[in-house]
GROMACS .gro file of C-alpha atoms in nm:
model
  384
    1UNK     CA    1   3.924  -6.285   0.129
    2UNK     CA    2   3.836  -6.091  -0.193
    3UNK     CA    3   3.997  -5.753  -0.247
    4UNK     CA    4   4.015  -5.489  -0.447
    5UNK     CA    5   4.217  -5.389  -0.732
    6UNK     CA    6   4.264  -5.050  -1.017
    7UNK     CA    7   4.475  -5.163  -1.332
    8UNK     CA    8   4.581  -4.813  -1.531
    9UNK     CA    9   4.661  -4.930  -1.829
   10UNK     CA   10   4.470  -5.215  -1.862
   11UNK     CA   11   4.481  -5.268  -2.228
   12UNK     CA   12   4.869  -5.272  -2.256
   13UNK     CA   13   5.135  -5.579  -2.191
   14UNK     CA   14   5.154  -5.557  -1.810
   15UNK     CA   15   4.735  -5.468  -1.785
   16UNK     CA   16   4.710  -5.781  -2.001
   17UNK     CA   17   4.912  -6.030  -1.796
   18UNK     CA   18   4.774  -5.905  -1.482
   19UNK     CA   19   4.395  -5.973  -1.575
   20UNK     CA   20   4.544  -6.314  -1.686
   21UNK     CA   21   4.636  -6.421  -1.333
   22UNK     CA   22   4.347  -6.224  -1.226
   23UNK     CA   23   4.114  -6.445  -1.414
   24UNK     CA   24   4.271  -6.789  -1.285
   25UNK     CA   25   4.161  -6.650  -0.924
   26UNK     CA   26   3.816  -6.477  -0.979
   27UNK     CA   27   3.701  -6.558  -0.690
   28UNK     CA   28   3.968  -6.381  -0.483
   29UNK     CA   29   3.939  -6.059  -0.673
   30UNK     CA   30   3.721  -5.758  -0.736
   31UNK     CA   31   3.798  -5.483  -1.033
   32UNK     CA   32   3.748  -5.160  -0.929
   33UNK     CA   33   3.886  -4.951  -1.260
   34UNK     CA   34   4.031  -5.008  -1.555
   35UNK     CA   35   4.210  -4.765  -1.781
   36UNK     CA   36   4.322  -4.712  -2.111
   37UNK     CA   37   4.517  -4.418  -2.372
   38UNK     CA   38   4.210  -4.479  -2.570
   39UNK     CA   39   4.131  -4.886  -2.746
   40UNK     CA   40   3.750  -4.852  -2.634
   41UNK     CA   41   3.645  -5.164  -2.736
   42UNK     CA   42   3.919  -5.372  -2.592
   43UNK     CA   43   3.877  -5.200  -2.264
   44UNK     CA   44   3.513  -5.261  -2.284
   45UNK     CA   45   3.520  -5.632  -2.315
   46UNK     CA   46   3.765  -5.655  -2.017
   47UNK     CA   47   3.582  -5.435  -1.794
   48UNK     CA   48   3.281  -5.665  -1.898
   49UNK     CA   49   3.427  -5.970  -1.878
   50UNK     CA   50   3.563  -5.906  -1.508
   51UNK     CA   51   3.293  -5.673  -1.400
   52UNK     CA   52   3.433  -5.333  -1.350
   53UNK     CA   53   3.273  -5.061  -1.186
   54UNK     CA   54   3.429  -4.808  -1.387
   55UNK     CA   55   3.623  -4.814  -1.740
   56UNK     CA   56   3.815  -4.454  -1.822
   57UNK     CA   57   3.968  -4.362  -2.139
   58UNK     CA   58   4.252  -4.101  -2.139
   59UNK     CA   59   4.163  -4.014  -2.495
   60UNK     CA   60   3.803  -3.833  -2.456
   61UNK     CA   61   3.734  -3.898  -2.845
   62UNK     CA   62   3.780  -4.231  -2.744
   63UNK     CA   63   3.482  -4.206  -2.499
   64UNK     CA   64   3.163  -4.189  -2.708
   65UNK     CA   65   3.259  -4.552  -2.861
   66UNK     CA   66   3.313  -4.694  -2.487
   67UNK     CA   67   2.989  -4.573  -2.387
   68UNK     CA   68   2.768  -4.714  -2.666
   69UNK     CA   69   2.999  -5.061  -2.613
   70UNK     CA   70   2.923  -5.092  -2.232
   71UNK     CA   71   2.540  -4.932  -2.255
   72UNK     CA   72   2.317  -5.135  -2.040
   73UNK     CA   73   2.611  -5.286  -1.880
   74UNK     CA   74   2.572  -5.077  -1.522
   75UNK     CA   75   2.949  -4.956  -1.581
   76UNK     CA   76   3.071  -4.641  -1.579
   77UNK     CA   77   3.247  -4.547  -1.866
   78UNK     CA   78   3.436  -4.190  -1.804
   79UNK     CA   79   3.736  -4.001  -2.034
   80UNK     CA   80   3.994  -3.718  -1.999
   81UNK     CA   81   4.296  -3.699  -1.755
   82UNK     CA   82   4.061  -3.577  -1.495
   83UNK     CA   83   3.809  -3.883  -1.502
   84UNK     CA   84   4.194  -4.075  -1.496
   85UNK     CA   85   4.255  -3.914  -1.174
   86UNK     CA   86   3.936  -3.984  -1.017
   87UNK     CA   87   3.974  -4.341  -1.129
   88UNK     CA   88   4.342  -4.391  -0.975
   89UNK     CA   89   4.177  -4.204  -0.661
   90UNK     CA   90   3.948  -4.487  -0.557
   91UNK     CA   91   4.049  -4.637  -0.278
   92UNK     CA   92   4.149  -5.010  -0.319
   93UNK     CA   93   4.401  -5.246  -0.172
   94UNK     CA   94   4.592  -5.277  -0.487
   95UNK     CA   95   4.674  -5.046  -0.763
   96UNK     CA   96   4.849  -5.135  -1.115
   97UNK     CA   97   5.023  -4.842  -1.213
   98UNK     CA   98   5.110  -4.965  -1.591
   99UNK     CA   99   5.040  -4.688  -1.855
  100UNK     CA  100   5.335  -4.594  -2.031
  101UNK     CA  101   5.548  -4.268  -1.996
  102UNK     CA  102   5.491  -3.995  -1.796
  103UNK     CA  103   5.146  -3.981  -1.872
  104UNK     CA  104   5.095  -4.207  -1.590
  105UNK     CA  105   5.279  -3.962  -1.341
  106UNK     CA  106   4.928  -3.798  -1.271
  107UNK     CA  107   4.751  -4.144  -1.211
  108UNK     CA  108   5.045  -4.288  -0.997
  109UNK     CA  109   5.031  -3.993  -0.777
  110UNK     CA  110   4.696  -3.943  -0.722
  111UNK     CA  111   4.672  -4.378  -0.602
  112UNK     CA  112   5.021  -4.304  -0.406
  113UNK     CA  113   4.776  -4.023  -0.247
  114UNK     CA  114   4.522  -4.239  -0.145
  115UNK     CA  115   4.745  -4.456   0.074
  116UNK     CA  116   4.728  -4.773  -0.111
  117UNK     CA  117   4.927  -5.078  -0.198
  118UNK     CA  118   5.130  -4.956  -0.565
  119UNK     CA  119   5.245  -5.207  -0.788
  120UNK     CA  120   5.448  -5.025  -1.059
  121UNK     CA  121   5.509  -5.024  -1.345
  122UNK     CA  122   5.577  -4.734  -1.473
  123UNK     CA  123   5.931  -4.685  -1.453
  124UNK     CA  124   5.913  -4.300  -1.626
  125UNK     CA  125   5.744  -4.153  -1.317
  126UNK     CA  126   5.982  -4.252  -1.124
  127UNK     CA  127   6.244  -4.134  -1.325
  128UNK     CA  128   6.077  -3.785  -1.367
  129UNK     CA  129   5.970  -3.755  -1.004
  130UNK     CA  130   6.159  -3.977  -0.802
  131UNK     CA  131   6.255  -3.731  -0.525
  132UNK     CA  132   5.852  -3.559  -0.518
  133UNK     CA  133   5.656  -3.948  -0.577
  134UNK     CA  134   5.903  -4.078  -0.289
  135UNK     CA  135   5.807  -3.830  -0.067
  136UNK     CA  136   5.446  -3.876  -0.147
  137UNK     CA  137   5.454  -4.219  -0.009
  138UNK     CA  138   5.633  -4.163   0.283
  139UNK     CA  139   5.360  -3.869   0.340
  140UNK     CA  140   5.024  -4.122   0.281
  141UNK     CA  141   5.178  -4.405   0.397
  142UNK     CA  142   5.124  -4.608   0.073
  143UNK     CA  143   5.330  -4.894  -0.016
  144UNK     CA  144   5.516  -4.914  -0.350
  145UNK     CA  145   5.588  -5.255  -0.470
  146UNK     CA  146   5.829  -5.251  -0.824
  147UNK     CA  147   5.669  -5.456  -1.128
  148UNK     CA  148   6.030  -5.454  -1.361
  149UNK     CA  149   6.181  -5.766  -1.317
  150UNK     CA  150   6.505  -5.628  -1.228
  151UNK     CA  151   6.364  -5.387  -0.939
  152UNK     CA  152   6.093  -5.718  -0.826
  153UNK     CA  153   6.395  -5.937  -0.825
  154UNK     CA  154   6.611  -5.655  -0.550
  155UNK     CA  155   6.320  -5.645  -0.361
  156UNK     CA  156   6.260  -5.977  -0.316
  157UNK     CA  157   6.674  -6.032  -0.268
  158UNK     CA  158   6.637  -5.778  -0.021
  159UNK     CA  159   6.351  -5.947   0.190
  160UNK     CA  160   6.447  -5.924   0.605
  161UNK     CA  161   6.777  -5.743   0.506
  162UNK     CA  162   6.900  -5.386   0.578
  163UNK     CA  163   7.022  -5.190   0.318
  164UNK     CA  164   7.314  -5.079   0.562
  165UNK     CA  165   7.397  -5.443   0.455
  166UNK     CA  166   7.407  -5.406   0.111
  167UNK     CA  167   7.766  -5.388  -0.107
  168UNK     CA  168   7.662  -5.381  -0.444
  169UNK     CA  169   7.299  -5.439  -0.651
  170UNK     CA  170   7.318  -5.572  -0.996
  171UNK     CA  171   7.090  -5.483  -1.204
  172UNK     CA  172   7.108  -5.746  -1.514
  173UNK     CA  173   7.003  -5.619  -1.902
  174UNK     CA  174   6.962  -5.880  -2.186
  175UNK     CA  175   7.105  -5.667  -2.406
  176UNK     CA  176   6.865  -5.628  -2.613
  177UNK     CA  177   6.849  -5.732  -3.021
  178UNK     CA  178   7.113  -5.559  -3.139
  179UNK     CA  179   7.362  -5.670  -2.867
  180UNK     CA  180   7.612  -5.820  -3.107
  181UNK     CA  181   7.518  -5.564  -3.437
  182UNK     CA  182   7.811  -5.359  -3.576
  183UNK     CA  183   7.780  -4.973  -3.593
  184UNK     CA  184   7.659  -4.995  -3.914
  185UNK     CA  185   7.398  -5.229  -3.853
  186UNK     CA  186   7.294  -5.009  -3.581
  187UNK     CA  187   7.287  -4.724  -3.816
  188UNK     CA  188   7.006  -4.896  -4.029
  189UNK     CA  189   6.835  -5.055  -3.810
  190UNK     CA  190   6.508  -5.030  -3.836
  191UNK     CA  191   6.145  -4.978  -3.596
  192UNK     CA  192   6.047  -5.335  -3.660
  193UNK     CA  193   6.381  -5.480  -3.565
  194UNK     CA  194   6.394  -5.252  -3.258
  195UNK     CA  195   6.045  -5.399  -3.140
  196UNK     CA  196   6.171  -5.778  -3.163
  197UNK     CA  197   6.298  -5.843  -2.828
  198UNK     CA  198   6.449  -6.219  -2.799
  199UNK     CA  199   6.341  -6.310  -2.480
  200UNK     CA  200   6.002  -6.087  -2.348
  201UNK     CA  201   5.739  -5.986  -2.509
  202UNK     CA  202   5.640  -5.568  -2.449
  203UNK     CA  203   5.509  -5.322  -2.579
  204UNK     CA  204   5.652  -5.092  -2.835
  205UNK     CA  205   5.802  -4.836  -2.684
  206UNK     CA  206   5.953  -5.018  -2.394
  207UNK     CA  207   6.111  -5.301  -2.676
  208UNK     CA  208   6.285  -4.998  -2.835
  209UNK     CA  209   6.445  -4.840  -2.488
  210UNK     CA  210   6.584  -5.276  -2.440
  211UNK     CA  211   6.708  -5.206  -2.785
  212UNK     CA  212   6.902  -4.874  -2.705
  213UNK     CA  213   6.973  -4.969  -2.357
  214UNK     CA  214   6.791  -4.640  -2.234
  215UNK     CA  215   6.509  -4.884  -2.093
  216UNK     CA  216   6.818  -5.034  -1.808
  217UNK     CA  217   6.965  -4.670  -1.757
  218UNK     CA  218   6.572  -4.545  -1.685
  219UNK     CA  219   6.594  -4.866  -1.460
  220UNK     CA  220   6.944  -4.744  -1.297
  221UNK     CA  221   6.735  -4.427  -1.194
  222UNK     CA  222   6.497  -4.611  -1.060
  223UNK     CA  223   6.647  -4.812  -0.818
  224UNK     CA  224   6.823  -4.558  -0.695
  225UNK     CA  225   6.531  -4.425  -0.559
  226UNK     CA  226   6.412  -4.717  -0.430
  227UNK     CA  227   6.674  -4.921  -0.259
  228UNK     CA  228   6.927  -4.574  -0.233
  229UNK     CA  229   7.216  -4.777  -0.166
  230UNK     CA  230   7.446  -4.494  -0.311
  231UNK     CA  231   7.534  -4.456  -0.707
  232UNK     CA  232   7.859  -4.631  -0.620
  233UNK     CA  233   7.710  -4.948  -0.516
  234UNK     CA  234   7.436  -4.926  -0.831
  235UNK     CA  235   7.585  -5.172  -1.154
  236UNK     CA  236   7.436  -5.286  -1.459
  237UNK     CA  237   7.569  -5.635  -1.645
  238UNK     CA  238   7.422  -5.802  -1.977
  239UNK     CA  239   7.350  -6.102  -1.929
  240UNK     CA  240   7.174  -6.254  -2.230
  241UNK     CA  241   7.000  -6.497  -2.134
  242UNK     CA  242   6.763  -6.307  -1.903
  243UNK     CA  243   6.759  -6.626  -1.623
  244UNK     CA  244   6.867  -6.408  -1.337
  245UNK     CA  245   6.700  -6.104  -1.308
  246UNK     CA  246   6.962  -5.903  -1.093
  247UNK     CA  247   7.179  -5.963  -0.805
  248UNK     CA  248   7.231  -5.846  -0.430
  249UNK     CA  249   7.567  -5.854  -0.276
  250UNK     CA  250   7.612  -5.780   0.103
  251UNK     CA  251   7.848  -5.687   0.262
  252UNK     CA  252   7.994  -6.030   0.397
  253UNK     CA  253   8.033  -6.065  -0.005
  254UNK     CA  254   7.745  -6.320  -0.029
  255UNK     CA  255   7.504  -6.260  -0.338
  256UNK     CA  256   7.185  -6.364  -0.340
  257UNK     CA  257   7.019  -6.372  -0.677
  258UNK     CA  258   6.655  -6.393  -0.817
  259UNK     CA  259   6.594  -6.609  -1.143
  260UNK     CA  260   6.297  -6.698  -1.324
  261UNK     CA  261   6.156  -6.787  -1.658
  262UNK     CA  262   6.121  -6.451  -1.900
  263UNK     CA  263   5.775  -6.364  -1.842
  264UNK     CA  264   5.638  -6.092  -1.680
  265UNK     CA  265   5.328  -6.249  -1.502
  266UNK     CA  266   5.627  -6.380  -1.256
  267UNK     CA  267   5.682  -6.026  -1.141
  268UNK     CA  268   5.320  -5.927  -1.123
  269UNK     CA  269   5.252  -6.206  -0.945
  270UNK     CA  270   5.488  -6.129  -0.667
  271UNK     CA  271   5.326  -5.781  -0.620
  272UNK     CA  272   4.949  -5.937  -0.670
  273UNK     CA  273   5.061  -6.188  -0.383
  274UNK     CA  274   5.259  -5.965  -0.135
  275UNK     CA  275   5.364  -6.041   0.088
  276UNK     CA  276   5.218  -6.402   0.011
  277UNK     CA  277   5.317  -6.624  -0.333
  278UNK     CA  278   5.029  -6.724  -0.561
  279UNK     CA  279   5.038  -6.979  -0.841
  280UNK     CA  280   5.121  -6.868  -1.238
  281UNK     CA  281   5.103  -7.073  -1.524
  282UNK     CA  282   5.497  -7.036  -1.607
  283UNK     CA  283   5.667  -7.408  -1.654
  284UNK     CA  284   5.959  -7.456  -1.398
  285UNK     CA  285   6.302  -7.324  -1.469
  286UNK     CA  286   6.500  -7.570  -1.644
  287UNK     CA  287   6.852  -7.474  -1.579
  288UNK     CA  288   6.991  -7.776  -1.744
  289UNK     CA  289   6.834  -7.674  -2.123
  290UNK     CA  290   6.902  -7.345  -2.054
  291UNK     CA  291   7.273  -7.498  -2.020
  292UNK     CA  292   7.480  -7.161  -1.929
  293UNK     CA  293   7.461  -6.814  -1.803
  294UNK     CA  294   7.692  -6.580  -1.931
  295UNK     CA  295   7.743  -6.222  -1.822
  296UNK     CA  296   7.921  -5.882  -2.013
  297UNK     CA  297   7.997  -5.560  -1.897
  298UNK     CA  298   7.778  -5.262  -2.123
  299UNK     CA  299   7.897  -5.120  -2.414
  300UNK     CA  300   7.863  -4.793  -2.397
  301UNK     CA  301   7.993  -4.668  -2.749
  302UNK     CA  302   7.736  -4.823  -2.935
  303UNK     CA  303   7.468  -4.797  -2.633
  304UNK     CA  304   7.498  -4.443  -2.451
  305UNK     CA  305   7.207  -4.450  -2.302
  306UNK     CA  306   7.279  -4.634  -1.978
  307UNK     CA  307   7.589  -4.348  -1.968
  308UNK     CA  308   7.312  -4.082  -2.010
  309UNK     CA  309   7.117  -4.195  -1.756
  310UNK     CA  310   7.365  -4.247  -1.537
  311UNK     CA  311   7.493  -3.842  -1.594
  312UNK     CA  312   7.128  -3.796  -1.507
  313UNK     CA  313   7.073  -3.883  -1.211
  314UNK     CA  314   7.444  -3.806  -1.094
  315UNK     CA  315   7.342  -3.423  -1.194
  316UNK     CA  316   7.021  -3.466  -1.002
  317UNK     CA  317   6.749  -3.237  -1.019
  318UNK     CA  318   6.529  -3.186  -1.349
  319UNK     CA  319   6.767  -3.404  -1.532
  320UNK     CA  320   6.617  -3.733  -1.510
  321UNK     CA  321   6.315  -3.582  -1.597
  322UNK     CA  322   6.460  -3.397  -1.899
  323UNK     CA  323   6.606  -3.717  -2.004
  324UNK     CA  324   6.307  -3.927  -2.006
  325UNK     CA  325   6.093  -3.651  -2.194
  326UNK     CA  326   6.333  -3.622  -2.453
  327UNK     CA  327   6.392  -3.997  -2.481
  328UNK     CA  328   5.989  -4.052  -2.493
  329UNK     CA  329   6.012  -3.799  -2.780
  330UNK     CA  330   6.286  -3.986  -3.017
  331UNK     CA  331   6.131  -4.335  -2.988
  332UNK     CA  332   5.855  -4.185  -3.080
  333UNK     CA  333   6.058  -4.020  -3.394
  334UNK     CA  334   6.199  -4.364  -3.483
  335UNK     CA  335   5.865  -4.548  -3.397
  336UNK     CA  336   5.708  -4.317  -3.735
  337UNK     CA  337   6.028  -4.341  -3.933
  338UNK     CA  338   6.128  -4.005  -3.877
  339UNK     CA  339   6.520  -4.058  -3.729
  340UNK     CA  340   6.762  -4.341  -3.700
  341UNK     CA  341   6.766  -4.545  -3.478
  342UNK     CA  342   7.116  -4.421  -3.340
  343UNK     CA  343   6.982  -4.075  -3.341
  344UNK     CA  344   6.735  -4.169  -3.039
  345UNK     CA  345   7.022  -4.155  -2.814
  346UNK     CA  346   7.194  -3.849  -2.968
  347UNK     CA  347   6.895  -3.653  -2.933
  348UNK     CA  348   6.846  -3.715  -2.563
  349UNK     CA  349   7.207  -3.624  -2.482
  350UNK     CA  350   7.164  -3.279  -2.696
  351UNK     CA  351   6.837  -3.212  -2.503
  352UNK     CA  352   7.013  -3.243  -2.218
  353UNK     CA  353   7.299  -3.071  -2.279
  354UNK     CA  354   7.077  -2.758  -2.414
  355UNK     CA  355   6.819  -2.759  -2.189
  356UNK     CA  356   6.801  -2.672  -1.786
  357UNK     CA  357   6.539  -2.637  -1.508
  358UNK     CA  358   6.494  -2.553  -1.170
  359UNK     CA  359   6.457  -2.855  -0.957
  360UNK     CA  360   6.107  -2.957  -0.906
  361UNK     CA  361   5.961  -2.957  -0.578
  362UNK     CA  362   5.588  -3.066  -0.704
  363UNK     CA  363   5.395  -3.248  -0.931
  364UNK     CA  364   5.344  -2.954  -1.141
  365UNK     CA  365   5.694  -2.841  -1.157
  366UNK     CA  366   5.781  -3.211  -1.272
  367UNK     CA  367   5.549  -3.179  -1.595
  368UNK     CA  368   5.635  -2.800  -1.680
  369UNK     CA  369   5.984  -2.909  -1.656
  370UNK     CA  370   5.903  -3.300  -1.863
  371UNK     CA  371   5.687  -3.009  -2.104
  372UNK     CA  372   5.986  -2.764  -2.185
  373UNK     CA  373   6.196  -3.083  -2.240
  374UNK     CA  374   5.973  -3.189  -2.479
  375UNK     CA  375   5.900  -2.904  -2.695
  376UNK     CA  376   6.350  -2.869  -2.663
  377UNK     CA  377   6.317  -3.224  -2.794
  378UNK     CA  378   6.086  -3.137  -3.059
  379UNK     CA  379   6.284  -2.865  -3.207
  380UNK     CA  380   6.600  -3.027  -3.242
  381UNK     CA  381   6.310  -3.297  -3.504
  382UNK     CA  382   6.226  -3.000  -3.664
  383UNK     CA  383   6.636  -2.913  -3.753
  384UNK     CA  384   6.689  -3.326  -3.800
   0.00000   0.00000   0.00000
């Protein structure tokens, strides 16, 4: 049976990977949309190579160059946040919600809205809405499947249990690049450091949040909202070699844990197959190469972040969102050499600490409040 699928974010690492598994079953799948920031002629060849009916760029200066690249094609090619909406509004059986940052909030809600199947991944939604997007799909009815490893690996822990059961879920981090760097070394370091991650391969900004750590508290948030277990029973480990992807204990203190090689077309796959398995290219685990797993509690004096986020959520209301604005807005910064890279996580903490909101009850109260956090971010650049 062929059906239907929407990637947002097409051109990125996740939109990438999922056309790749996409492509090995043609047969069993037909591309609605496909969506990109802007990268027109990237998104062009994959909406002609797998036959979209519609190709959208966020960026509308980005549009004229789509358009002359699928002409005579019989795509649509559409730009702007609004033509993004109407693409994520098309109904389909599965939705890839993949663009980066809360850019994608809009998107995400509006394919939550049409009652879909939601595989995401696009943790800062969550983050920034978590209480409105939650109710959203309990309203439509949709179903929201995780993408992140960590989150994929609960769920699939979790399959046929109750979360009354649960004692404790472990979410596991790698630790990032810097894991073992000094102070000092973390002082200097520098963008293209940040954006060498040792084990997966993502995009830019989300290599830099692995490197501060914010990227596993912006996790913490998120599964919190979807397995709420309780903050107490929420835990983060390193574990370096990124084998087991996190842990569920119950409450008769067994743990079941998901592993699984470091590649995120194992996740995608899961959510592409639900609530069947499908076939990827990855080579078996080899546990005997691999040879050990070892495991460390966070630092966090030289990481904050997952101690940020976890104030975050613990405060509730706009603060996640705060928190992910003004994070979004110092990787940035350090992306174009303009701060440290120890001054990412010292700028989200003064945002937060100089900057409240009324909780938000709607969509549109989530991005005034993710907009006043940024321009708070913003002016504490302008003083750096």
């Amino acid at each position: 049976m062929t059906r239907s699928i929407s990637i947002l974010g097409a051109t990125g690492s996740v939109g990438e990977q999922t056309l790749d598994l996409i492509g090995r079953e043609r047969d069993k799948w037909r591309i609605e949309a496909l969506t990109a920031n802007c990268s027109a002629e990237k998104l062009a060849r994959m909406a002609l190579d797998f036959g979209a009916k519609i190709a959208v760029v966020g960026d509308e200066a980005c549009l004229p160059e789509l358009r002359e690249a699928l002409s005579g094609s019989g795509i649509e090619a559409a730009g702007g946040s609004a033509a993004l909406i109407e693409a994520a509004s098309r109904p389909v059986d599965v939705t890839v919600a993949a663009i980066v940052g809360c850019a994608g909030l809009g998107p995400v809600m509006a394919a939550i809205e049409q009652g879909g199947t939601i595989a995401l991944a696009n943790k800062e939604a969550l983050v920034s809405a978590g209480d409105v997007m939650m109710a959203a799909v309990a309203k439509h009815g949709a179903t929201l499947l995780p993408v992140d490893s960590e989150h994929n690996a609960i769920f699939q822990c979790l399959a046929g249990s109750k979360l009354s059961d649960v004692a404790r879920i472990t979410l596991t981090a790698s630790g990032g690049p810097f894991r073992t760097w000094t102070q000092d070394q973390l002082d200097a370091a520098t963008p293209e450091q940040a954006v060498a991650h040792p084990n997966w391969d993502m995009g830019a900004k989300i290599s830099v949040d692995s490197a501060t750590m914010m990227n596993k508290g912006l996790e913490y948030i998120e599964a919190h909202y979807l397995f709420p277990v309780g903050l107490d029973r929420l835990g983060i480990v390193v574990h370096p070699q990124s084998v087991i992807h996190s842990m569920v204990e119950f409450r008769d203190r067994s743990t079941l844990a998901q592993l699984g090689p470091s590649d995120m077309r194992v996740p995608i796959a899961s959510c592409l197959a639900w609530p069947q398995r499908m076939d990827t290219p990855m080579a078996p685990l080899d546990l005997p190469s691999i040879g050990e797993l070892s495991f460390f509690a966070p630092d966090e004096t030289r990481f904050p972040a997952t101690r940020l986020a976890r104030q975050a959520i613990e405060a509730g209301g706009a603060a996640p969102a705060s928190l992910n604005a003004a994070n979004e807005v110092a990787v940035a910064a350090f992306l174009a050499g303009q701060i440290g890279f120890t001054r990412i996580a010292a700028m989200v903490e003064e945002t937060m600490s100089n900057y409240t909101a009324h909780t938000p009850r709607s969509l549109e109260d989530v991005l005034a409040t993710d907009q006043a956090a940024r321009i708070a971010a913003h002016q504490l650049l302008e003083l750096t």
